[in-house]
């Protein structure tokens, strides 16, 4: 099992929808199998996506990892994986979307709560 990243660009007919917002990177959990002796990749689950220009944004990375850790990892098939398998998935995701340092995490969480308010999202420990 491993994480495969797909890069998608917009093919919208309307030009304003196609504006240069960069490609969308989508993460999928796949496994290698053999069909009739030939290697194939079977998609197990969609994990999450992020736009390419947002990789440098601390806020976008914060919300990406918040979604992955609080929602995606709690549902099937992720909740049936061992801790080692989950760590491998997180490592695969972190190759493209860097994890936040403790300082970045604390700062972004405080900034989000000051801008949006207490109801923005629950405070959780990394």
PDB file of C-alpha atoms in Angstrom:
ATOM      1  CA  UNK A   1       0.000   0.000   0.000  1.00  0.00           C
ATOM      2  CA  UNK A   2       1.213   3.491  -0.799  1.00  0.00           C
ATOM      3  CA  UNK A   3       0.044   7.032  -1.535  1.00  0.00           C
ATOM      4  CA  UNK A   4      -0.239   8.033  -5.187  1.00  0.00           C
ATOM      5  CA  UNK A   5      -0.567  11.676  -6.137  1.00  0.00           C
ATOM      6  CA  UNK A   6      -2.510  12.746  -9.230  1.00  0.00           C
ATOM      7  CA  UNK A   7      -2.148  16.173 -10.767  1.00  0.00           C
ATOM      8  CA  UNK A   8      -5.295  17.558 -12.388  1.00  0.00           C
ATOM      9  CA  UNK A   9      -5.715  20.788 -14.318  1.00  0.00           C
ATOM     10  CA  UNK A  10      -9.038  22.493 -14.964  1.00  0.00           C
ATOM     11  CA  UNK A  11     -10.692  21.826 -18.314  1.00  0.00           C
ATOM     12  CA  UNK A  12     -13.723  24.023 -17.645  1.00  0.00           C
ATOM     13  CA  UNK A  13     -15.429  25.531 -20.688  1.00  0.00           C
ATOM     14  CA  UNK A  14     -15.856  28.922 -19.056  1.00  0.00           C
ATOM     15  CA  UNK A  15     -12.625  30.909 -19.035  1.00  0.00           C
ATOM     16  CA  UNK A  16     -13.186  32.412 -15.584  1.00  0.00           C
ATOM     17  CA  UNK A  17     -13.344  28.897 -14.141  1.00  0.00           C
ATOM     18  CA  UNK A  18     -10.100  28.002 -15.901  1.00  0.00           C
ATOM     19  CA  UNK A  19      -8.083  30.921 -14.571  1.00  0.00           C
ATOM     20  CA  UNK A  20      -4.607  30.070 -13.468  1.00  0.00           C
ATOM     21  CA  UNK A  21      -5.300  28.716 -10.003  1.00  0.00           C
ATOM     22  CA  UNK A  22      -2.736  25.994 -10.519  1.00  0.00           C
ATOM     23  CA  UNK A  23      -3.240  22.276 -10.718  1.00  0.00           C
ATOM     24  CA  UNK A  24      -5.041  20.292  -8.061  1.00  0.00           C
ATOM     25  CA  UNK A  25      -3.024  17.546  -6.379  1.00  0.00           C
ATOM     26  CA  UNK A  26      -5.153  14.614  -5.247  1.00  0.00           C
ATOM     27  CA  UNK A  27      -3.884  11.884  -2.940  1.00  0.00           C
ATOM     28  CA  UNK A  28      -5.107   8.310  -3.332  1.00  0.00           C
ATOM     29  CA  UNK A  29      -4.301   5.229  -1.322  1.00  0.00           C
ATOM     30  CA  UNK A  30      -3.436   2.439  -3.753  1.00  0.00           C
ATOM     31  CA  UNK A  31      -2.105  -1.090  -3.596  1.00  0.00           C
ATOM     32  CA  UNK A  32      -0.115  -3.012  -6.172  1.00  0.00           C
ATOM     33  CA  UNK A  33      -1.746  -6.158  -7.498  1.00  0.00           C
ATOM     34  CA  UNK A  34      -1.172  -8.457 -10.441  1.00  0.00           C
ATOM     35  CA  UNK A  35      -3.877  -9.168 -12.988  1.00  0.00           C
ATOM     36  CA  UNK A  36      -3.024 -11.883 -15.512  1.00  0.00           C
ATOM     37  CA  UNK A  37       0.607 -11.547 -14.475  1.00  0.00           C
ATOM     38  CA  UNK A  38       0.743  -7.803 -15.145  1.00  0.00           C
ATOM     39  CA  UNK A  39       1.246  -5.257 -12.355  1.00  0.00           C
ATOM     40  CA  UNK A  40      -1.686  -2.938 -11.724  1.00  0.00           C
ATOM     41  CA  UNK A  41      -2.570  -0.355  -9.113  1.00  0.00           C
ATOM     42  CA  UNK A  42      -5.894  -0.725  -7.345  1.00  0.00           C
ATOM     43  CA  UNK A  43      -7.299   2.430  -5.742  1.00  0.00           C
ATOM     44  CA  UNK A  44      -8.396   1.686  -2.189  1.00  0.00           C
ATOM     45  CA  UNK A  45      -9.534   5.183  -1.202  1.00  0.00           C
ATOM     46  CA  UNK A  46      -9.360   8.877  -2.001  1.00  0.00           C
ATOM     47  CA  UNK A  47      -7.546  10.687   0.806  1.00  0.00           C
ATOM     48  CA  UNK A  48      -7.680  14.440   0.167  1.00  0.00           C
ATOM     49  CA  UNK A  49      -6.635  17.141  -2.297  1.00  0.00           C
ATOM     50  CA  UNK A  50      -4.916  20.516  -2.297  1.00  0.00           C
ATOM     51  CA  UNK A  51      -4.167  23.067  -5.008  1.00  0.00           C
ATOM     52  CA  UNK A  52      -0.539  23.382  -6.024  1.00  0.00           C
ATOM     53  CA  UNK A  53      -0.150  27.106  -5.154  1.00  0.00           C
ATOM     54  CA  UNK A  54      -1.558  26.399  -1.678  1.00  0.00           C
ATOM     55  CA  UNK A  55       1.398  24.169  -0.769  1.00  0.00           C
ATOM     56  CA  UNK A  56       3.263  27.270   0.390  1.00  0.00           C
ATOM     57  CA  UNK A  57       0.313  28.558   2.434  1.00  0.00           C
ATOM     58  CA  UNK A  58       0.511  27.741   6.118  1.00  0.00           C
ATOM     59  CA  UNK A  59      -3.279  28.033   6.460  1.00  0.00           C
ATOM     60  CA  UNK A  60      -3.973  25.621   3.580  1.00  0.00           C
ATOM     61  CA  UNK A  61      -1.500  23.085   4.939  1.00  0.00           C
ATOM     62  CA  UNK A  62      -3.066  23.459   8.398  1.00  0.00           C
ATOM     63  CA  UNK A  63      -6.560  22.702   7.054  1.00  0.00           C
ATOM     64  CA  UNK A  64      -5.259  19.871   4.847  1.00  0.00           C
ATOM     65  CA  UNK A  65      -3.672  18.105   7.817  1.00  0.00           C
ATOM     66  CA  UNK A  66      -6.625  18.913  10.089  1.00  0.00           C
ATOM     67  CA  UNK A  67      -8.993  17.214   7.626  1.00  0.00           C
ATOM     68  CA  UNK A  68      -6.707  14.206   7.167  1.00  0.00           C
ATOM     69  CA  UNK A  69      -6.118  13.634  10.882  1.00  0.00           C
ATOM     70  CA  UNK A  70      -9.596  14.368  12.240  1.00  0.00           C
ATOM     71  CA  UNK A  71     -11.862  13.003   9.513  1.00  0.00           C
ATOM     72  CA  UNK A  72     -10.127  10.828   6.939  1.00  0.00           C
ATOM     73  CA  UNK A  73      -8.142   8.637   9.336  1.00  0.00           C
ATOM     74  CA  UNK A  74     -11.237   7.881  11.436  1.00  0.00           C
ATOM     75  CA  UNK A  75     -13.273   6.299   8.637  1.00  0.00           C
ATOM     76  CA  UNK A  76     -13.074   2.985   6.811  1.00  0.00           C
ATOM     77  CA  UNK A  77     -10.674   1.740   5.484  1.00  0.00           C
ATOM     78  CA  UNK A  78      -8.232   3.924   7.447  1.00  0.00           C
ATOM     79  CA  UNK A  79      -9.608   3.036  10.876  1.00  0.00           C
ATOM     80  CA  UNK A  80      -8.773  -0.638  10.247  1.00  0.00           C
ATOM     81  CA  UNK A  81      -5.069  -0.011   9.550  1.00  0.00           C
ATOM     82  CA  UNK A  82      -2.267  -0.592  12.022  1.00  0.00           C
ATOM     83  CA  UNK A  83      -0.291   2.342  13.420  1.00  0.00           C
ATOM     84  CA  UNK A  84       2.609   1.360  11.170  1.00  0.00           C
ATOM     85  CA  UNK A  85       0.409   1.506   8.058  1.00  0.00           C
ATOM     86  CA  UNK A  86      -1.032   4.870   9.119  1.00  0.00           C
ATOM     87  CA  UNK A  87       2.498   6.213   9.649  1.00  0.00           C
ATOM     88  CA  UNK A  88       3.435   5.070   6.136  1.00  0.00           C
ATOM     89  CA  UNK A  89       0.400   6.899   4.705  1.00  0.00           C
ATOM     90  CA  UNK A  90       1.253  10.082   6.612  1.00  0.00           C
ATOM     91  CA  UNK A  91       4.858   9.869   5.381  1.00  0.00           C
ATOM     92  CA  UNK A  92       3.591   9.551   1.797  1.00  0.00           C
ATOM     93  CA  UNK A  93       1.373  12.603   2.228  1.00  0.00           C
ATOM     94  CA  UNK A  94       4.158  14.603   3.895  1.00  0.00           C
ATOM     95  CA  UNK A  95       6.415  14.136   0.850  1.00  0.00           C
ATOM     96  CA  UNK A  96       4.140  16.556  -1.028  1.00  0.00           C
ATOM     97  CA  UNK A  97       2.362  18.523   1.730  1.00  0.00           C
ATOM     98  CA  UNK A  98       4.906  19.241   4.476  1.00  0.00           C
ATOM     99  CA  UNK A  99       3.812  18.666   8.055  1.00  0.00           C
ATOM    100  CA  UNK A 100       3.577  21.734  10.258  1.00  0.00           C
ATOM    101  CA  UNK A 101       6.193  22.286  12.921  1.00  0.00           C
ATOM    102  CA  UNK A 102       4.920  22.687  16.476  1.00  0.00           C
ATOM    103  CA  UNK A 103       5.462  26.456  16.282  1.00  0.00           C
ATOM    104  CA  UNK A 104       3.601  26.719  12.959  1.00  0.00           C
ATOM    105  CA  UNK A 105       0.775  24.561  14.293  1.00  0.00           C
ATOM    106  CA  UNK A 106       0.329  26.557  17.519  1.00  0.00           C
ATOM    107  CA  UNK A 107       0.574  29.883  15.669  1.00  0.00           C
ATOM    108  CA  UNK A 108      -1.923  28.942  12.975  1.00  0.00           C
ATOM    109  CA  UNK A 109      -4.353  27.494  15.492  1.00  0.00           C
ATOM    110  CA  UNK A 110      -4.207  30.714  17.537  1.00  0.00           C
ATOM    111  CA  UNK A 111      -4.560  32.880  14.405  1.00  0.00           C
ATOM    112  CA  UNK A 112      -7.549  30.885  13.163  1.00  0.00           C
ATOM    113  CA  UNK A 113      -9.309  31.126  16.503  1.00  0.00           C
ATOM    114  CA  UNK A 114      -8.654  34.886  16.724  1.00  0.00           C
ATOM    115  CA  UNK A 115     -10.001  35.524  13.205  1.00  0.00           C
ATOM    116  CA  UNK A 116     -12.931  33.106  13.069  1.00  0.00           C
ATOM    117  CA  UNK A 117     -13.712  32.669  16.746  1.00  0.00           C
ATOM    118  CA  UNK A 118     -14.081  29.884  19.253  1.00  0.00           C
ATOM    119  CA  UNK A 119     -16.395  27.846  17.028  1.00  0.00           C
ATOM    120  CA  UNK A 120     -13.852  27.654  14.159  1.00  0.00           C
ATOM    121  CA  UNK A 121     -12.648  24.178  15.071  1.00  0.00           C
ATOM    122  CA  UNK A 122     -11.846  22.349  18.263  1.00  0.00           C
ATOM    123  CA  UNK A 123      -8.433  22.809  19.797  1.00  0.00           C
ATOM    124  CA  UNK A 124      -6.517  19.556  19.688  1.00  0.00           C
ATOM    125  CA  UNK A 125      -3.027  18.544  20.509  1.00  0.00           C
ATOM    126  CA  UNK A 126      -0.705  17.519  17.708  1.00  0.00           C
TER     127      UNK A 126
END
